[in-house]
């Protein structure tokens, strides 16, 4: 008779199953077969069959009798113990243990393998003692499973020793079905894969196992010299004392475009020539900006300085794959350095790694790092080794603690980008694409990965098809679709996505909100206006800057690369309409409120339907210079905002922003910009504003045409503005229009109509009790009478004008009045008084940062100084005027000076 314990309990007689009663009889048989032929104490039987009960010996004898009747074998009781009379070899568990013990004593691998296979053949795959209840049987079952596990592991090791890696892999897989959490079996599977050359399958296997069981796996990759851990069958284990020169750098194109200063700085840092820095360089920058290319090129260049070689690892910090684990990288490096750690925890691996580098000169390139925690254990310790780290993050923790040198990598400049495009396309295709090169460079904005992708898109087409291909690429440049070669590594959108998904929620929101802002830069105050509290804005900006998605080109002004802006715009398009619209309203209203606050300083008499509501922080410039400085800083942003507002028909901002900019534009000679903005503002105002506002825009259009020298169009706009104001009973608008008409007529030499219009304007301003308007009209009359030769009437009008304007906020009116007074005094030969008047006008114009009027005043001042015989002073003043005119873009300075002299 034979018995099975390695699975469900069974008794066989000549191959036929013997019915064993269930319950205690069955349990008693199993317990006695665990030690066949040996006495089992009654107390042990009680522990298995009646745990926790006080059972009488008569119960045991009763079940022994039943068992004897069931299996027909001798079951004896004596001396407080029970035994069953069977041949031990009839029990499968005994046979398994016997063969396994024989295998362990056998030195020959092939014979050992045969004994192991024989022992394992006893197991039918189920759980030993599987149908027997109770904690005692469960414990014994666990012990047997451990023996089976060890036998399987020894068999896989012997398979490898016998140069049978395919069989070893299959056996390891079979065993892992039963023991999926076995680190030993996992390690043997790793070794089998390595022996088969299937290294690509190891990392995913370990990652999946770690994720499932939350246990470390890196140490399973360590190379060992002991026989049971040989990684490759049939090959002598590596000599851990012999280290060949390492060169692990990946292949890449040889040509590095630009980056000379960065390459030199990298060399100085790595070779210890950079003052105040350790031999660690951190290259940070936007995805696709060329960090890896630069690091590898630098390492290739510097490799001869490191006789023990170069270690390289892509840490996959921003990959679609999981980032490399520190322990896994350390194990890999230790294997490469032929070093075995004393302990296999992370601290032990780090210690062994740094000790291995301490007496060697190795360059370590840690590419695509996610954060400081991933990098820090991989940096060399004290010694002659060095490291280059690349990351989209700035890794400032390494700068502070490890003394690393930060190297911020910016996109290529336009010339370098053109060179890269040419190098990528080749001479023939570059020649065909040259008519479109400027647009391609604009689209890619110096980002090397974008230039290479565009080049690849063009390069895979036939030369004759290139014009059509490039045109199609440029048609799609409002998005990122042209920058996709259908792989994550060559897809700009995917590269940016891998940065975006690591952002905290507030920073992720701020990124798309920044795309709503028209750019090209955005101030700290404007960012606050997006609706975040001060602390959140600060943290979120730090996160975006750290991730190289936002830069700070000047203090408290922030910018995004053009392609990041496109990506962020796509994110904005995915937001709820209400969220997007509110962000857009905040952006434009902030700009409008601040522009209006500054414009009121430059032109205190202008009235617009804009009300400060306290929703946003608004600048309060103390003088004209401060207001002008704000416009200088924000002009590009305001222009972009006007363009955006006009494009999406936001009429309120299209016309109001244009008017808040106008004074600044006139004073800085940006008449063409003003014309474009006012041309868009007019229909917008006609749709939503009142007739007095439409008339105002037409008056300002007239002034802009006048500044551009188109007097006919200026006069037509003015007359139309006056008619509109008169038709709608707008008395102030009528007075302003007639004042401007008077000035235009005076400039054209038409004296009597000019006087009539100016007197009508003066009367209109008086009815409105408009002090500034009266002052302007009187100044106009002074100029008309001066031009007509009636200097003393002119002098009286000028005095009355200055008296009205004195003490007001209208510095421009006061300056012009003083300038007029200087001209009149000069005309009647009172040059000392003229110099005084011109000096006062000059002071005011300078305080307003009004360079064109300053230059005109300087020219007139030089004439009076010459008349007084102060030729040296006159020459100095003219030279100042020439410098100002040059800054205003004048080429022929002599002609420009003469033109200023002729202007009234």
Coordinates of N, CA and C in Angstrom, one line a residue, residues 360-570:
X360 N 39.7 55.9 -7.8 CA 39.7 55.9 -9.2 C 39.3 57.3 -9.7
X361 N 39.5 57.6 -11.0 CA 39.1 58.8 -11.6 C 38.1 58.5 -12.7
X362 N 36.8 58.6 -12.3 CA 35.7 58.3 -13.2 C 34.8 59.5 -13.3
X363 N 34.3 59.7 -14.6 CA 33.3 60.7 -14.8 C 31.9 60.0 -14.8
X364 N 31.0 60.5 -14.0 CA 29.7 59.9 -13.8 C 28.7 60.9 -14.5
X365 N 27.9 60.4 -15.5 CA 26.9 61.2 -16.2 C 25.5 60.7 -15.7
X366 N 24.8 61.5 -15.0 CA 23.5 61.2 -14.5 C 22.5 62.0 -15.3
X367 N 21.9 61.4 -16.3 CA 21.1 62.1 -17.2 C 19.6 62.0 -16.9
X368 N 18.9 63.1 -17.1 CA 17.4 63.1 -17.0 C 17.0 62.7 -15.5
X369 N 17.5 63.4 -14.6 CA 17.2 63.2 -13.2 C 15.9 63.8 -12.8
X370 N 15.1 63.2 -11.9 CA 13.9 63.7 -11.5 C 14.0 64.8 -10.4
X371 N 14.9 64.4 -9.4 CA 15.0 65.3 -8.2 C 16.3 65.0 -7.5
X372 N 16.6 65.8 -6.5 CA 17.8 65.6 -5.7 C 17.9 64.3 -5.1
X373 N 16.8 63.8 -4.6 CA 16.8 62.5 -3.9 C 17.2 61.3 -4.8
X374 N 16.9 61.4 -6.1 CA 17.3 60.4 -7.0 C 18.8 60.5 -7.3
X375 N 19.4 61.7 -7.3 CA 20.7 62.0 -7.7 C 21.7 61.8 -6.6
X376 N 21.4 62.3 -5.4 CA 22.4 62.4 -4.3 C 23.1 61.1 -4.0
X377 N 22.5 60.0 -3.9 CA 23.3 58.8 -3.6 C 24.2 58.3 -4.7
X378 N 24.0 58.9 -5.9 CA 24.8 58.4 -7.1 C 26.0 59.3 -7.3
X379 N 26.1 60.4 -6.5 CA 27.2 61.3 -6.7 C 28.5 60.7 -6.1
X380 N 29.6 60.9 -6.8 CA 30.9 60.4 -6.2 C 31.1 61.1 -4.8
X381 N 31.9 60.5 -3.9 CA 32.2 61.1 -2.7 C 33.6 61.8 -2.8
X382 N 34.4 61.8 -1.8 CA 35.7 62.4 -1.8 C 36.6 61.6 -2.8
X383 N 37.4 62.4 -3.5 CA 38.3 61.7 -4.5 C 38.4 62.5 -5.7
X384 N 38.8 61.8 -6.8 CA 39.2 62.5 -8.0 C 38.1 62.3 -9.1
X385 N 37.0 61.7 -8.8 CA 35.9 61.5 -9.7 C 35.0 62.8 -9.8
X386 N 34.2 62.9 -10.8 CA 33.3 64.1 -11.0 C 32.0 63.6 -11.6
X387 N 31.1 64.5 -11.7 CA 29.7 64.2 -12.2 C 29.1 65.3 -13.0
X388 N 28.4 64.9 -14.0 CA 27.5 65.8 -14.8 C 26.1 65.3 -14.6
X389 N 25.2 66.2 -14.1 CA 23.8 65.8 -13.9 C 23.0 66.7 -14.9
X390 N 22.0 66.1 -15.5 CA 21.0 66.9 -16.3 C 19.6 66.6 -15.7
X391 N 18.8 67.7 -15.8 CA 17.4 67.6 -15.3 C 16.6 68.8 -15.8
X392 N 15.3 68.5 -15.9 CA 14.4 69.7 -16.2 C 14.3 70.6 -15.0
X393 N 14.5 70.0 -13.8 CA 14.5 70.8 -12.6 C 15.9 71.4 -12.3
X394 N 15.9 72.4 -11.6 CA 17.1 73.1 -11.4 C 18.0 72.4 -10.3
X395 N 17.4 71.6 -9.5 CA 18.1 70.8 -8.5 C 19.0 71.7 -7.6
X396 N 18.4 72.7 -7.1 CA 19.1 73.7 -6.3 C 19.6 73.1 -5.0
X397 N 19.0 72.0 -4.5 CA 19.5 71.4 -3.3 C 20.9 70.9 -3.5
X398 N 21.2 70.4 -4.7 CA 22.6 70.0 -4.9 C 23.6 71.1 -4.9
X399 N 23.1 72.3 -5.4 CA 23.9 73.5 -5.4 C 24.2 73.9 -4.0
X400 N 23.2 73.9 -3.1 CA 23.4 74.3 -1.7 C 24.2 73.3 -0.9
X401 N 23.9 72.0 -1.0 CA 24.5 71.0 -0.1 C 25.8 70.5 -0.7
X402 N 25.8 70.1 -1.9 CA 26.9 69.5 -2.5 C 27.9 70.4 -3.2
X403 N 27.5 71.7 -3.3 CA 28.4 72.7 -4.0 C 28.4 72.5 -5.5
X404 N 27.3 72.0 -6.0 CA 27.3 71.8 -7.5 C 27.2 73.1 -8.2
X405 N 27.6 73.2 -9.5 CA 27.6 74.4 -10.3 C 26.4 74.3 -11.2
X406 N 25.4 75.2 -11.0 CA 24.2 75.2 -11.9 C 24.5 75.8 -13.3
X407 N 24.1 75.1 -14.3 CA 24.2 75.6 -15.7 C 22.8 75.6 -16.3
X408 N 22.2 76.8 -16.5 CA 20.9 76.9 -17.1 C 21.0 76.9 -18.6
X409 N 20.5 75.9 -19.3 CA 20.6 75.8 -20.7 C 19.4 76.5 -21.4
X410 N 19.6 77.5 -22.1 CA 18.6 78.3 -22.8 C 18.4 77.7 -24.3
X411 N 17.3 78.0 -24.9 CA 17.2 77.7 -26.4 C 18.3 78.3 -27.2
X412 N 18.6 77.8 -28.3 CA 19.6 78.3 -29.2 C 19.2 79.7 -29.7
X413 N 20.2 80.6 -30.0 CA 19.8 81.9 -30.6 C 19.5 81.6 -32.1
X414 N 19.0 82.7 -32.7 CA 18.5 82.5 -34.1 C 19.6 82.0 -35.1
X415 N 20.8 82.5 -34.9 CA 21.9 82.1 -35.8 C 22.2 80.6 -35.6
X416 N 22.3 80.2 -34.3 CA 22.6 78.8 -34.0 C 21.5 77.9 -34.4
X417 N 20.3 78.3 -34.2 CA 19.1 77.5 -34.7 C 19.2 77.3 -36.2
X418 N 19.5 78.4 -36.9 CA 19.7 78.2 -38.4 C 20.7 77.2 -38.7
X419 N 21.8 77.3 -38.0 CA 22.9 76.3 -38.3 C 22.5 74.9 -38.0
X420 N 21.7 74.7 -36.9 CA 21.2 73.3 -36.6 C 20.2 72.9 -37.7
X421 N 19.4 73.8 -38.1 CA 18.4 73.4 -39.2 C 19.2 73.0 -40.4
X422 N 20.2 73.8 -40.8 CA 21.0 73.5 -42.0 C 21.7 72.1 -41.8
X423 N 22.3 71.9 -40.7 CA 23.0 70.7 -40.4 C 22.1 69.5 -40.5
X424 N 20.9 69.6 -40.0 CA 19.9 68.5 -39.9 C 19.3 68.2 -41.3
X425 N 19.1 69.3 -42.1 CA 18.5 69.1 -43.4 C 19.5 68.7 -44.5
X426 N 20.7 69.2 -44.4 CA 21.6 69.0 -45.5 C 21.5 70.2 -46.5
X427 N 22.6 70.3 -47.2 CA 22.7 71.5 -48.2 C 21.5 71.5 -49.2
X428 N 21.2 70.4 -49.8 CA 20.2 70.4 -50.9 C 18.8 70.7 -50.3
X429 N 18.4 70.1 -49.3 CA 17.1 70.3 -48.7 C 17.0 71.7 -48.1
X430 N 18.1 72.2 -47.5 CA 18.1 73.5 -46.9 C 17.9 74.5 -48.0
X431 N 18.5 74.3 -49.1 CA 18.4 75.2 -50.2 C 16.9 75.3 -50.7
X432 N 16.2 74.2 -50.7 CA 14.8 74.2 -51.1 C 13.9 74.8 -50.1
X433 N 14.3 74.6 -48.8 CA 13.5 75.1 -47.7 C 13.8 76.5 -47.3
X434 N 14.9 77.1 -47.9 CA 15.3 78.4 -47.5 C 14.2 79.5 -47.5
X435 N 13.4 79.5 -48.5 CA 12.3 80.5 -48.5 C 11.4 80.5 -47.2
X436 N 11.4 79.3 -46.6 CA 10.5 79.1 -45.5 C 11.3 79.1 -44.1
X437 N 12.6 79.2 -44.2 CA 13.5 79.0 -43.1 C 13.1 79.9 -41.9
X438 N 12.9 81.2 -42.3 CA 12.5 82.1 -41.2 C 11.3 81.7 -40.4
X439 N 10.3 81.3 -41.2 CA 9.0 80.9 -40.5 C 9.3 79.6 -39.6
X440 N 10.1 78.7 -40.1 CA 10.4 77.5 -39.4 C 11.1 77.8 -38.1
X441 N 12.1 78.8 -38.2 CA 12.9 79.2 -37.0 C 12.0 79.9 -36.0
X442 N 11.1 80.7 -36.5 CA 10.1 81.4 -35.6 C 9.3 80.4 -34.8
X443 N 8.8 79.4 -35.6 CA 7.9 78.4 -34.9 C 8.7 77.6 -33.9
X444 N 9.9 77.1 -34.2 CA 10.7 76.3 -33.3 C 11.3 77.1 -32.1
X445 N 11.5 78.4 -32.3 CA 12.0 79.3 -31.2 C 13.2 78.7 -30.6
X446 N 14.1 78.2 -31.4 CA 15.4 77.8 -30.9 C 15.5 76.5 -30.1
X447 N 14.4 75.8 -30.0 CA 14.4 74.5 -29.3 C 14.9 73.4 -30.1
X448 N 16.1 72.8 -29.8 CA 16.8 71.9 -30.7 C 15.9 70.7 -31.0
X449 N 15.1 70.1 -30.1 CA 14.3 68.9 -30.4 C 13.3 69.3 -31.5
X450 N 12.7 70.5 -31.4 CA 11.7 70.9 -32.4 C 12.4 71.1 -33.7
X451 N 13.6 71.7 -33.8 CA 14.3 71.8 -35.1 C 14.6 70.5 -35.7
X452 N 15.0 69.5 -34.9 CA 15.3 68.2 -35.4 C 14.1 67.4 -35.9
X453 N 12.9 67.6 -35.2 CA 11.7 67.0 -35.6 C 11.2 67.5 -36.9
X454 N 11.2 68.9 -37.0 CA 10.8 69.5 -38.2 C 11.7 69.1 -39.4
X455 N 13.0 69.0 -39.1 CA 14.0 68.5 -40.1 C 13.6 67.1 -40.6
X456 N 13.3 66.3 -39.6 CA 13.0 64.9 -40.0 C 11.7 64.8 -40.8
X457 N 10.7 65.7 -40.4 CA 9.4 65.7 -41.2 C 9.7 66.1 -42.7
X458 N 10.6 67.1 -42.8 CA 11.0 67.5 -44.2 C 11.9 66.5 -44.9
X459 N 12.8 65.9 -44.1 CA 13.8 65.0 -44.7 C 13.3 63.7 -45.3
X460 N 12.1 63.3 -44.8 CA 11.6 62.0 -45.3 C 10.8 62.1 -46.5
X461 N 10.7 63.3 -47.0 CA 9.9 63.6 -48.3 C 10.9 63.7 -49.4
X462 N 10.3 63.6 -50.6 CA 11.1 63.8 -51.8 C 11.4 65.3 -52.0
X463 N 12.6 65.6 -52.5 CA 13.0 67.1 -52.6 C 11.9 67.9 -53.3
X464 N 11.3 67.4 -54.4 CA 10.4 68.2 -55.1 C 9.1 68.5 -54.3
X465 N 8.9 67.7 -53.3 CA 7.7 67.9 -52.5 C 7.9 68.8 -51.3
X466 N 9.1 69.3 -51.1 CA 9.4 70.1 -49.9 C 8.6 71.4 -49.8
X467 N 8.4 72.2 -50.8 CA 7.6 73.4 -50.6 C 6.2 73.1 -50.0
X468 N 5.6 72.1 -50.6 CA 4.2 71.7 -50.1 C 4.3 71.2 -48.6
X469 N 5.3 70.4 -48.3 CA 5.4 69.9 -47.0 C 5.6 71.0 -46.0
X470 N 6.5 71.9 -46.3 CA 6.8 73.0 -45.3 C 5.6 73.9 -45.2
X471 N 4.9 74.1 -46.2 CA 3.7 74.9 -46.1 C 2.7 74.3 -45.2
X472 N 2.5 72.9 -45.3 CA 1.6 72.2 -44.5 C 2.0 72.3 -43.0
X473 N 3.3 72.2 -42.8 CA 3.8 72.2 -41.4 C 3.5 73.6 -40.8
X474 N 3.7 74.7 -41.6 CA 3.5 76.0 -41.1 C 2.0 76.3 -40.9
X475 N 1.2 75.7 -41.7 CA -0.3 75.9 -41.5 C -0.7 75.4 -40.2
X476 N 0.0 74.4 -39.6 CA -0.4 73.8 -38.3 C 0.3 74.4 -37.1
X477 N 1.1 75.5 -37.3 CA 2.0 75.9 -36.3 C 1.3 76.5 -35.1
X478 N 0.0 76.7 -35.1 CA -0.7 77.2 -34.0 C -0.8 76.2 -32.9
X479 N -0.5 74.9 -33.3 CA -0.5 73.8 -32.3 C 0.8 73.1 -32.4
X480 N 0.9 71.9 -31.8 CA 2.2 71.2 -31.7 C 2.2 69.9 -32.6
X481 N 1.1 69.8 -33.4 CA 1.0 68.6 -34.2 C 2.2 68.4 -35.2
X482 N 2.8 69.5 -35.8 CA 4.0 69.3 -36.6 C 5.2 68.7 -35.9
X483 N 5.2 68.8 -34.6 CA 6.4 68.4 -33.8 C 6.1 67.0 -33.1
X484 N 5.6 66.1 -33.9 CA 5.3 64.8 -33.5 C 5.8 63.8 -34.5
X485 N 6.7 62.9 -34.1 CA 7.2 61.8 -35.0 C 6.6 60.5 -34.4
X486 N 5.6 60.6 -33.7 CA 4.8 59.4 -33.2 C 5.6 58.5 -32.3
X487 N 6.6 59.1 -31.6 CA 7.2 58.5 -30.4 C 7.3 59.5 -29.3
X488 N 7.2 59.0 -28.1 CA 7.2 59.9 -26.9 C 8.5 60.8 -26.9
X489 N 9.6 60.2 -27.3 CA 10.9 60.9 -27.2 C 11.0 62.0 -28.3
X490 N 10.2 61.8 -29.4 CA 10.2 62.8 -30.5 C 8.8 63.4 -30.7
X491 N 8.2 63.8 -29.6 CA 6.9 64.4 -29.6 C 7.0 65.5 -28.5
X492 N 7.0 66.8 -29.0 CA 7.2 67.9 -28.1 C 6.0 67.9 -27.1
X493 N 4.8 67.7 -27.5 CA 3.7 67.7 -26.6 C 3.9 66.6 -25.5
X494 N 4.3 65.4 -25.9 CA 4.6 64.4 -24.9 C 5.7 64.8 -23.9
X495 N 6.7 65.4 -24.4 CA 7.8 65.8 -23.5 C 7.3 66.8 -22.5
X496 N 6.5 67.8 -23.0 CA 6.0 68.8 -22.0 C 5.0 68.2 -21.1
X497 N 4.2 67.2 -21.6 CA 3.2 66.5 -20.7 C 3.9 65.8 -19.6
X498 N 5.1 65.2 -19.8 CA 5.8 64.5 -18.8 C 6.3 65.5 -17.7
X499 N 6.5 66.7 -18.0 CA 6.8 67.7 -17.0 C 5.5 68.2 -16.3
X500 N 4.5 68.4 -17.1 CA 3.2 69.0 -16.5 C 2.6 68.0 -15.5
X501 N 2.7 66.7 -15.8 CA 2.0 65.8 -14.8 C 2.7 65.7 -13.5
X502 N 3.9 66.2 -13.4 CA 4.6 66.2 -12.1 C 4.3 67.5 -11.3
X503 N 3.6 68.4 -11.8 CA 3.4 69.7 -11.1 C 2.3 69.5 -10.0
X504 N 2.4 70.2 -8.9 CA 1.3 70.3 -8.0 C 0.1 70.9 -8.6
X505 N -1.1 70.7 -8.1 CA -2.3 71.2 -8.7 C -2.3 72.7 -8.9
X506 N -1.9 73.5 -7.9 CA -1.9 75.0 -8.1 C -1.0 75.4 -9.2
X507 N 0.2 74.8 -9.3 CA 1.1 75.1 -10.3 C 0.6 74.7 -11.7
X508 N 0.0 73.6 -11.8 CA -0.6 73.2 -13.1 C -1.7 74.1 -13.5
X509 N -2.5 74.6 -12.6 CA -3.5 75.6 -13.0 C -2.9 76.9 -13.4
X510 N -1.8 77.3 -12.7 CA -1.2 78.6 -13.1 C -0.6 78.5 -14.4
X511 N -0.1 77.4 -14.8 CA 0.6 77.2 -16.2 C -0.4 77.6 -17.3
X512 N -1.6 77.0 -17.2 CA -2.6 77.3 -18.3 C -3.1 78.7 -18.2
X513 N -3.2 79.2 -16.9 CA -3.6 80.6 -16.8 C -2.6 81.6 -17.4
X514 N -1.3 81.3 -17.3 CA -0.3 82.1 -17.9 C -0.4 82.2 -19.4
X515 N -0.9 81.1 -20.0 CA -1.1 81.1 -21.5 C -2.3 82.0 -21.9
X516 N -3.2 82.3 -20.9 CA -4.3 83.2 -21.2 C -3.7 84.6 -21.3
X517 N -2.7 84.9 -20.5 CA -2.1 86.2 -20.6 C -1.4 86.4 -21.9
X518 N -1.5 87.5 -22.6 CA -1.1 87.7 -23.9 C 0.5 87.6 -24.1
X519 N 1.2 87.9 -23.0 CA 2.7 87.8 -23.1 C 3.2 89.1 -23.8
X520 N 4.5 89.1 -24.2 CA 5.4 88.0 -24.1 C 6.0 87.7 -22.7
X521 N 5.8 88.7 -21.8 CA 6.2 88.5 -20.4 C 5.0 88.9 -19.5
X522 N 5.1 88.5 -18.3 CA 4.0 88.8 -17.4 C 4.6 89.2 -16.0
X523 N 4.1 90.3 -15.4 CA 4.7 90.8 -14.2 C 4.2 90.0 -13.0
X524 N 4.9 90.1 -11.9 CA 4.5 89.5 -10.6 C 3.1 90.0 -10.2
X525 N 2.8 91.3 -10.4 CA 1.5 91.8 -10.0 C 0.4 91.2 -10.9
X526 N 0.7 91.0 -12.2 CA -0.3 90.5 -13.1 C -0.6 89.0 -12.7
X527 N 0.4 88.3 -12.3 CA 0.2 86.9 -11.9 C -0.7 86.8 -10.7
X528 N -0.5 87.7 -9.7 CA -1.3 87.8 -8.6 C -2.8 88.0 -8.9
X529 N -3.0 88.8 -10.0 CA -4.3 89.2 -10.4 C -5.1 88.0 -10.9
X530 N -4.5 86.9 -11.2 CA -5.2 85.7 -11.7 C -6.0 85.0 -10.7
X531 N -5.9 85.5 -9.4 CA -6.9 84.9 -8.4 C -6.3 84.0 -7.4
X532 N -4.9 83.9 -7.4 CA -4.3 83.1 -6.3 C -3.8 84.0 -5.2
X533 N -3.8 83.4 -4.0 CA -3.2 84.2 -2.9 C -1.7 84.3 -3.0
X534 N -1.1 85.2 -2.3 CA 0.3 85.5 -2.4 C 1.2 84.3 -2.2
X535 N 0.9 83.5 -1.2 CA 1.8 82.4 -0.9 C 1.7 81.3 -2.0
X536 N 0.4 81.1 -2.5 CA 0.3 80.1 -3.5 C 0.9 80.5 -4.8
X537 N 0.8 81.8 -5.2 CA 1.5 82.3 -6.4 C 3.0 82.0 -6.3
X538 N 3.6 82.4 -5.1 CA 5.0 82.2 -5.0 C 5.4 80.8 -5.1
X539 N 4.7 79.9 -4.4 CA 5.1 78.5 -4.5 C 4.9 77.9 -6.0
X540 N 3.8 78.3 -6.6 CA 3.5 77.8 -7.9 C 4.5 78.3 -8.9
X541 N 4.9 79.6 -8.8 CA 5.9 80.1 -9.7 C 7.3 79.4 -9.5
X542 N 7.6 79.2 -8.3 CA 8.8 78.4 -8.0 C 8.8 77.0 -8.6
X543 N 7.6 76.4 -8.5 CA 7.5 75.0 -9.1 C 7.7 75.1 -10.7
X544 N 7.1 76.1 -11.3 CA 7.2 76.2 -12.7 C 8.6 76.6 -13.2
X545 N 9.2 77.5 -12.4 CA 10.6 77.8 -12.8 C 11.5 76.6 -12.6
X546 N 11.3 75.9 -11.4 CA 12.1 74.7 -11.1 C 12.0 73.7 -12.2
X547 N 10.8 73.6 -12.8 CA 10.6 72.6 -13.9 C 11.0 73.1 -15.3
X548 N 11.5 74.3 -15.3 CA 12.0 75.0 -16.6 C 10.8 75.2 -17.5
X549 N 9.6 75.3 -17.0 CA 8.5 75.7 -17.9 C 8.3 77.2 -17.9
X550 N 8.8 77.9 -17.0 CA 8.7 79.4 -16.9 C 10.1 79.9 -16.6
X551 N 10.5 81.0 -17.2 CA 11.7 81.7 -16.8 C 11.5 83.0 -16.3
X552 N 12.5 83.6 -15.6 CA 12.4 85.0 -15.1 C 13.5 85.8 -15.8
X553 N 13.2 86.3 -17.0 CA 14.3 87.0 -17.7 C 14.8 88.2 -17.1
X554 N 13.9 89.0 -16.4 CA 14.2 90.1 -15.6 C 13.5 90.0 -14.2
X555 N 13.9 90.8 -13.3 CA 13.4 90.7 -11.9 C 11.9 90.9 -11.9
X556 N 11.2 89.9 -11.4 CA 9.7 90.0 -11.3 C 8.9 90.0 -12.6
X557 N 9.6 89.6 -13.7 CA 8.9 89.5 -14.9 C 9.2 88.0 -15.4
X558 N 8.1 87.4 -15.9 CA 8.2 86.0 -16.2 C 7.8 85.7 -17.6
X559 N 8.3 84.6 -18.2 CA 8.1 84.3 -19.6 C 8.0 82.8 -19.8
X560 N 7.3 82.4 -20.9 CA 7.3 81.0 -21.3 C 7.8 80.9 -22.7
X561 N 8.5 79.8 -23.0 CA 9.0 79.5 -24.4 C 7.7 79.4 -25.2
X562 N 7.9 79.8 -26.5 CA 6.7 79.9 -27.4 C 6.0 78.5 -27.5
X563 N 6.8 77.4 -27.5 CA 6.2 76.1 -27.6 C 5.5 75.7 -26.3
X564 N 6.1 76.1 -25.2 CA 5.4 75.9 -23.9 C 4.1 76.6 -23.9
X565 N 4.1 77.9 -24.4 CA 2.8 78.7 -24.4 C 1.8 78.0 -25.3
X566 N 2.2 77.4 -26.4 CA 1.2 76.7 -27.3 C 0.7 75.5 -26.5
X567 N 1.5 74.7 -25.8 CA 1.1 73.6 -25.0 C 0.1 74.0 -23.9
X568 N 0.5 75.1 -23.2 CA -0.3 75.6 -22.1 C -1.7 76.1 -22.7
X569 N -1.7 76.7 -23.9 CA -2.9 77.2 -24.5 C -3.8 76.0 -24.8
X570 N -3.2 74.9 -25.2 CA -4.1 73.7 -25.4 C -4.7 73.2 -24.1

